[in-house]
Coordinates of C-alpha atoms and ligand atoms in Angstrom, one line a residue:
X1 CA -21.6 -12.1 5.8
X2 CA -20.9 -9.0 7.3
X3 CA -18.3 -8.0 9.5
X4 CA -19.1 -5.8 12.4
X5 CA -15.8 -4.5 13.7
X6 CA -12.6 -3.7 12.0
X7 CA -9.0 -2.7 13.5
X8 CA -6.7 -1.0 11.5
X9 CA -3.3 -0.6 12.0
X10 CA -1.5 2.2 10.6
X11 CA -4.7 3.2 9.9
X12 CA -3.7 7.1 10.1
X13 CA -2.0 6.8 6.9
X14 CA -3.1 7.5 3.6
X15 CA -5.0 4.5 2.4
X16 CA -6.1 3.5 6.5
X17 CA -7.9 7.3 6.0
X18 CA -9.9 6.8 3.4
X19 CA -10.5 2.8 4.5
X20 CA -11.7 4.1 7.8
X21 CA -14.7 7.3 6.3
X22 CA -15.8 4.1 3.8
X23 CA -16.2 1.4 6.7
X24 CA -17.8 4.2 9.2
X25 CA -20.4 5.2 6.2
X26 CA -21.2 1.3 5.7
X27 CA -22.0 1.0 9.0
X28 CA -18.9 -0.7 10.5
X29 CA -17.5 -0.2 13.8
X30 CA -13.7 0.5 13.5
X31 CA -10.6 1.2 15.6
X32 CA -7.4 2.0 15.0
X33 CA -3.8 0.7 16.4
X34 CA -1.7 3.2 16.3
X35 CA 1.8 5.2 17.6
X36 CA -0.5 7.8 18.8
X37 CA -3.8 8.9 20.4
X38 CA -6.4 9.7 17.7
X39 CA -8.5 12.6 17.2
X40 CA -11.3 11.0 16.0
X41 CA -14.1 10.8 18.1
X42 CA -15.6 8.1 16.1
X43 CA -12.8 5.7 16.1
X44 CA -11.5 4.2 19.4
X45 CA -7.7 4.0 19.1
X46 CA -5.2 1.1 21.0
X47 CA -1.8 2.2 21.3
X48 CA 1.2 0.0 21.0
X49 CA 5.0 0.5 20.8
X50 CA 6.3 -2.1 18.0
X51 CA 9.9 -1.3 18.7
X52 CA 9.7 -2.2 22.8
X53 CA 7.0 -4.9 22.0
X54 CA 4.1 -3.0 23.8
X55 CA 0.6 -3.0 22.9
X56 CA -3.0 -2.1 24.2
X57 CA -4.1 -5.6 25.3
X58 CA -7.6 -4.8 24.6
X59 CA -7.6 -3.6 21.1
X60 CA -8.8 -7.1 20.1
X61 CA -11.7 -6.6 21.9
X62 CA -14.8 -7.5 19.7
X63 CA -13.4 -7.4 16.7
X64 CA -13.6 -9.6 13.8
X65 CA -11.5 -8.6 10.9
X66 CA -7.6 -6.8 11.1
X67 CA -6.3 -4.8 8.2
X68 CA -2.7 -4.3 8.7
X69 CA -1.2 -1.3 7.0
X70 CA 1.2 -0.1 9.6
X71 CA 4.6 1.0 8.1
X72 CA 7.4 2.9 8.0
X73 CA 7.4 5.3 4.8
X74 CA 9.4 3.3 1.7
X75 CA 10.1 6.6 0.5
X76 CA 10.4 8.9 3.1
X77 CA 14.4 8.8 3.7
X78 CA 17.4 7.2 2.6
X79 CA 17.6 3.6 2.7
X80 CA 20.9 3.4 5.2
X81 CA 21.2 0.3 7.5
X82 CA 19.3 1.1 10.4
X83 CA 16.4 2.7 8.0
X84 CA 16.0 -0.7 6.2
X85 CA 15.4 -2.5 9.8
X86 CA 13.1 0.0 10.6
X87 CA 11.2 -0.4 7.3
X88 CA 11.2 -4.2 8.1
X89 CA 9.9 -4.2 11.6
X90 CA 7.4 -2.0 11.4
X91 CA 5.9 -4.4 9.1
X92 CA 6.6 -7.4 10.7
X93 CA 7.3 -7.3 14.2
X94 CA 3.9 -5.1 14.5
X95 CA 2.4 -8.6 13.0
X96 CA 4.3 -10.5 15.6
X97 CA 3.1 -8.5 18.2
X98 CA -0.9 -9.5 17.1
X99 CA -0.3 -12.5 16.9
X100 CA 1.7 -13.0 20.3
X101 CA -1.6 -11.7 21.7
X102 CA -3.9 -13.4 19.9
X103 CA -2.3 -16.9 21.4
X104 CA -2.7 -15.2 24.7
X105 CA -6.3 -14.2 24.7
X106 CA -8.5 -15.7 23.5
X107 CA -10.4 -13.5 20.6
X108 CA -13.0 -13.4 17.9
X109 CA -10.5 -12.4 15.1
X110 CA -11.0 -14.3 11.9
X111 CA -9.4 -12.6 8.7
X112 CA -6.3 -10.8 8.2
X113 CA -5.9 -8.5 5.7
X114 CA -2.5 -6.9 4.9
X115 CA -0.8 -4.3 3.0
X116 CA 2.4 -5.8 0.8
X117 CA 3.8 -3.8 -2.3
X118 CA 4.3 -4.5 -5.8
X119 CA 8.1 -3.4 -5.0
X120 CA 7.7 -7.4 -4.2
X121 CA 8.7 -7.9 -8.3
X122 CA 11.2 -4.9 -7.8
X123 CA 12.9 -3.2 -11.6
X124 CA 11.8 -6.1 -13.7
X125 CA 11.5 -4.3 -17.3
X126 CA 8.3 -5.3 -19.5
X127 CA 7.8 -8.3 -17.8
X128 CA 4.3 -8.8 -16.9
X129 CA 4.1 -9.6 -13.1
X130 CA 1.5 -12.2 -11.6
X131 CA 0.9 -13.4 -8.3
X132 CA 2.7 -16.2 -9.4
X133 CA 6.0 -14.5 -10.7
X134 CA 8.8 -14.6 -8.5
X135 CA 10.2 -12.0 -6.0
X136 CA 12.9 -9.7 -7.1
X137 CA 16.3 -10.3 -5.2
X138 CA 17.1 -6.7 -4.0
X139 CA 15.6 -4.9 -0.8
X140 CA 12.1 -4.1 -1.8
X141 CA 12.1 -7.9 -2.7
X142 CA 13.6 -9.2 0.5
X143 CA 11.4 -6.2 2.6
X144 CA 8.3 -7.4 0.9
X145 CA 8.9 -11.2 1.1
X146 CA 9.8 -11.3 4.8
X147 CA 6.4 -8.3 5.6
X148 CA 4.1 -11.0 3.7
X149 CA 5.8 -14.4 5.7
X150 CA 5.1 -12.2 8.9
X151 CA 1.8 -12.2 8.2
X152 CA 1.6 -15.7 6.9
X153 CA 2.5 -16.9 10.3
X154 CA -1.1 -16.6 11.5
X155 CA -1.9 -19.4 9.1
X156 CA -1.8 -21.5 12.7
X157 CA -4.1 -19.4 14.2
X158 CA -7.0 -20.4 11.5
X159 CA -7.0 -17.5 10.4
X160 CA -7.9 -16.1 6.8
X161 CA -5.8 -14.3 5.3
X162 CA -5.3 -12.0 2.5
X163 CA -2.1 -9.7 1.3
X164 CA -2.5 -7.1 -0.8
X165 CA 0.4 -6.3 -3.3
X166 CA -0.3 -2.5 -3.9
X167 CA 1.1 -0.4 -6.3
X168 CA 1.7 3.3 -6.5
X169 CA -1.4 4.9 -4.9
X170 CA -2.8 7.9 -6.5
X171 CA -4.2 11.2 -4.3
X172 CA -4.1 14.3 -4.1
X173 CA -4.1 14.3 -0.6
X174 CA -0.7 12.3 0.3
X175 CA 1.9 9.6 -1.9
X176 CA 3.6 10.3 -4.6
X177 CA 1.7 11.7 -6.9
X178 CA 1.7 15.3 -5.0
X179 CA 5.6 14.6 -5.2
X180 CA 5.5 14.2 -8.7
X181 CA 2.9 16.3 -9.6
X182 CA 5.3 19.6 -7.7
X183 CA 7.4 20.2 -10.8
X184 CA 5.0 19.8 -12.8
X185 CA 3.3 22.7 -11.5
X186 CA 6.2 24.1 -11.7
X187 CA 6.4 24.1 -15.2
X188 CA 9.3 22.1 -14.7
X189 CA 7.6 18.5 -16.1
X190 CA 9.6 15.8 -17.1
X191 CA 10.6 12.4 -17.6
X192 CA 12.6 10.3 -15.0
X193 CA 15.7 8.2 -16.2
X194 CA 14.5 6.5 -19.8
X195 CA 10.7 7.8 -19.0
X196 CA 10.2 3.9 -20.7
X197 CA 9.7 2.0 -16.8
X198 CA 6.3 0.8 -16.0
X199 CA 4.5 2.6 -13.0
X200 CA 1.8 0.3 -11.0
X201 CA -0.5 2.5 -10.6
X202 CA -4.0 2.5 -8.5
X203 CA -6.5 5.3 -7.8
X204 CA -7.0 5.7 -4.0
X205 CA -10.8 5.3 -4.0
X206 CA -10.1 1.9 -6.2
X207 CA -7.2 0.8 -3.3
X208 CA -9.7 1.3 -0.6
X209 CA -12.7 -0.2 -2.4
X210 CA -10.2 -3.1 -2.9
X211 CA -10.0 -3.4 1.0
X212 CA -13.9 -3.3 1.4
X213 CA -14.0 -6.3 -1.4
X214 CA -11.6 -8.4 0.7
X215 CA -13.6 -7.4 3.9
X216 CA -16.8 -8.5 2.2
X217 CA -16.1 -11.6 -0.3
X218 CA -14.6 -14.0 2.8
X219 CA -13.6 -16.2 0.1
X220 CA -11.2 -14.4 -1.4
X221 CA -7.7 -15.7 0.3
X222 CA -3.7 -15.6 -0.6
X223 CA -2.1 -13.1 -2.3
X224 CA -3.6 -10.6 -4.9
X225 CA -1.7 -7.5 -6.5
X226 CA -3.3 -4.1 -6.0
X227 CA -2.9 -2.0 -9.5
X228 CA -4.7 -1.0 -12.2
X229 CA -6.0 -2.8 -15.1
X230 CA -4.3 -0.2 -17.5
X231 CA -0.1 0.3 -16.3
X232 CA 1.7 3.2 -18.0
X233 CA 5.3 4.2 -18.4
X234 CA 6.6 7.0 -16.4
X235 CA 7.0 9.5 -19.1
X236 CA 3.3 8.5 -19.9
X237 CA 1.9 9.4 -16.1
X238 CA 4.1 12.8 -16.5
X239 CA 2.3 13.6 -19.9
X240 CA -0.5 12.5 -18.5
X241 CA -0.1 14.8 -15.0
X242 CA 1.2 17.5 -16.9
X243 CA -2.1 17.7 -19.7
X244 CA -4.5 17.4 -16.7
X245 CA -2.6 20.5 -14.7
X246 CA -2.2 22.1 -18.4
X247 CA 1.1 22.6 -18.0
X248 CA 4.2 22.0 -19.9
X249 CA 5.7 19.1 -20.5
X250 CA 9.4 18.9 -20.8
X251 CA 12.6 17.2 -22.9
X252 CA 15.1 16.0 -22.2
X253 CA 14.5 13.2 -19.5
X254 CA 16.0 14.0 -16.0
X255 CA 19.3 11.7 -16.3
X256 CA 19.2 8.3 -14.3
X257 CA 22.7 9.2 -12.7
X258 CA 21.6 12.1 -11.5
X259 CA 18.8 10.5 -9.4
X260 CA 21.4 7.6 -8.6
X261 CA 23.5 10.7 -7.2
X262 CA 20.7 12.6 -5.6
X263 CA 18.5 9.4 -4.1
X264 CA 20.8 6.6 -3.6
X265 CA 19.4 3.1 -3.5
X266 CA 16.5 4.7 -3.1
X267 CA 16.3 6.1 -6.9
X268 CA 14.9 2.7 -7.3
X269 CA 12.0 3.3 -6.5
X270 CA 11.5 6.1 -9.2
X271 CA 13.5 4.0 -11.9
X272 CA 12.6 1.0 -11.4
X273 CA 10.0 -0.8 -14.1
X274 CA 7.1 -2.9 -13.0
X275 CA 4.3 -3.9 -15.2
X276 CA 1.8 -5.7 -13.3
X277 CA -1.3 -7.9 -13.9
X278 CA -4.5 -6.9 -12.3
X279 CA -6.4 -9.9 -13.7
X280 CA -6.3 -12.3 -10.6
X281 CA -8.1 -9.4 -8.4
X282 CA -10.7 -8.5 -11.7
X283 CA -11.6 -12.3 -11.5
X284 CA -13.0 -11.9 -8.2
X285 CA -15.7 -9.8 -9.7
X286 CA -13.5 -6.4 -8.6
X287 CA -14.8 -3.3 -10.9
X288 CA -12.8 -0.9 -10.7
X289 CA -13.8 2.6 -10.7
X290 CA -10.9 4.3 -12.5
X291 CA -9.5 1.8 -15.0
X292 CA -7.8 4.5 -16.8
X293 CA -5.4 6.4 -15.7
X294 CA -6.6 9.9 -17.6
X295 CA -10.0 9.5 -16.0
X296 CA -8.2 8.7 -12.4
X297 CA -6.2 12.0 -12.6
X298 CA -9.3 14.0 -14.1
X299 CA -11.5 12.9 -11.1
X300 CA -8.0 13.5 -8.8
X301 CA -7.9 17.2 -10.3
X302 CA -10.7 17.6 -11.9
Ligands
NAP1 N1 0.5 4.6 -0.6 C1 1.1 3.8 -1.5 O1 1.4 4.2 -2.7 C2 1.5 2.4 -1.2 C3 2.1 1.6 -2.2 C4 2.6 0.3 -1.9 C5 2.4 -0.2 -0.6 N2 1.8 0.6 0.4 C6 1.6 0.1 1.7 O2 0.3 0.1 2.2 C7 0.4 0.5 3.6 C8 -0.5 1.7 3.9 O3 0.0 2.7 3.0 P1 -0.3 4.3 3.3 O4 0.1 5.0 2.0 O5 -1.6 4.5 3.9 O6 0.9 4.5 4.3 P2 1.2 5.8 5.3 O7 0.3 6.9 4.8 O8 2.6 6.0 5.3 O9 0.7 5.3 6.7 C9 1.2 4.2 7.3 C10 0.9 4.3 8.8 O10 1.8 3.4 9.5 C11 2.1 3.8 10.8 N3 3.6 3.8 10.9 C12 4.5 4.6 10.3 N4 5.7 4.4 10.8 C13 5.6 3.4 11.7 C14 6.5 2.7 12.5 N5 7.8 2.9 12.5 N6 6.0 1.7 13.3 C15 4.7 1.4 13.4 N7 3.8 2.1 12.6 C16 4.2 3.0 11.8 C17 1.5 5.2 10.9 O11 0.4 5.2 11.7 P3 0.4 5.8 13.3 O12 1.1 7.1 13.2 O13 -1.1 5.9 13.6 O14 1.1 4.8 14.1 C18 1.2 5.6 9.5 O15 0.0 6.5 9.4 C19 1.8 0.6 4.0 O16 2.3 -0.5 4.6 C20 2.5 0.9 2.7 O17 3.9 0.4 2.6 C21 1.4 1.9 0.1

């Protein structure tokens, strides 16, 4: 089967970018919801307002398939109070908002696919994470576990749906590997904390081919994590960064208190270890492009 028209929300972003070029050259009609207008000529854009529950009652409109990515950055600012609320809402009451309108009007949609994040199994050391493995008790836990029950909800609807538990995407063009990647250049690379926590990685071109899949194979349901075949340790991706840039790698490690000091609650996110399993989405007949993480960075910088 193929589906003729796509929304996507956040679909601005990073990985909604790159989705949007591959579903226009396939032949798909797409639009975007989004906070803004759009400047693409190609895509029709729907606004909506997720924090006064407004939104473009039309954007359902012909459409068949929604891919939620809509979010507030996870590692744009400090996680204080009202940042962790907005983090959670714009992930799930954005949801909500779909769904109230979809039991309103009637509409053609059929398949949900959503972003989650492999911050789902949080700082869990070499333990190898499945789809089966349970969620981590901290924030990014709780964040991701209440984002993938918002989408969940559309279960009555008879809808299918599919979330996608993504790790750390890789581009040159926006994440954090230009973040990374800036000391580096620097000549300033090193190691973060121990350099011994597990990075999910993911190549951007495999992320959004990983989209398509789930677009395309309509039996493909539940809950898949979005990573790599191949995970490395942090002091592993900055060797690996640093050889690719041929630049200088550096010892000692940057010192975990000092990132505790400098990041907060948010240091998590660069200390904490997650080593996850990419077999469940590689049984689906997924092949990915970059397995490896030294091609991924040569094609990234090559
Ligand atoms: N990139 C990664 O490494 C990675 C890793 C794990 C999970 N993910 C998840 O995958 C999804 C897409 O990732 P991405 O890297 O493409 O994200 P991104 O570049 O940050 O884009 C997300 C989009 O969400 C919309 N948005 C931002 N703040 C919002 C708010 N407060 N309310 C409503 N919408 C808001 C924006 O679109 P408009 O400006 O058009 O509204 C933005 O372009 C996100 O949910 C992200 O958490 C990404």
């Amino acid at each position: 089967m193929h589906n003729q028209h796509i929304l996507i929300t956040g679909g601005s972003g990073l990985i909604g970018k790159g989705l949007t070029e591959l579903l226009l050259t396939k032949g798909y009609t797409v639009s975007h919801l989004s906070r803004g207008k759009g400047h693409d000529s190609r895509i029709k854009t729907y606004q909506w307002n997720v924090d006064r529950g407004q939104i473009d009652e039309n954007c359902l409109t012909g459409v068949d398939t929604i891919i939620h990515l809509a979010g507030a950055g996870i590692a744009d600012k400090r996680w204080t109070k009202k940042r962790k609320r907005e983090l959670i809402d714009s992930r799930t009451k954005s949801i909500g908002l779909i769904y109230d309108l979809m039991r309103r009007k009637p509409n053609l949609v059929k398949h949900i696919i959503s972003a989650s994040a492999t911050g789902y199994y949080s700082n869990r050391g070499d333990e190898l994470l499945t789809e089966e493995s349970q969620p981590a008790k901290d924030f990014l836990g709780y964040c991701c576990v209440v984002w993938e029950q918002a989408v969940d909800q559309g279960k009555d609807l008879n809808l299918r749906i599919v979330k996608l538990r993504t790790g750390v995407v890789l581009s040159k063009k926006g994440g954090a590997l230009p973040q990374l990647a800036l000391p580096i250049k620097l000549g300033m690379g090193t190691a973060l904390g121990t350099g011994k926590q597990w990075i999910p990685w993911i190549h951007i071109e495999d992320a959004v081919d990983m989209y398509l899949h789930a677009i395309e194979n309509t039996t493909i349901q539940s809950v898949y994590n979005m990573v790599a075949p191949y995970p490395v340790t942090n002091k592993q991706l900055t060797k690996a960064v640093a050889k690719q840039l041929r630049r200088p790698y550096w010892l000692p490690n940057v010192p975990s208190f000092l990132l505790r000091v400098m990041l907060g609650k948010l240091s998590l996110v660069v200390l904490g270890s997650t080593k996850v399993s990419a077999e469940k989405i590689e049984s689906t007949n997924f092949t990915f492009k970059y397995p490896k993480l030294a091609d991924a960075l040569k094609n990234i910088y090559g």
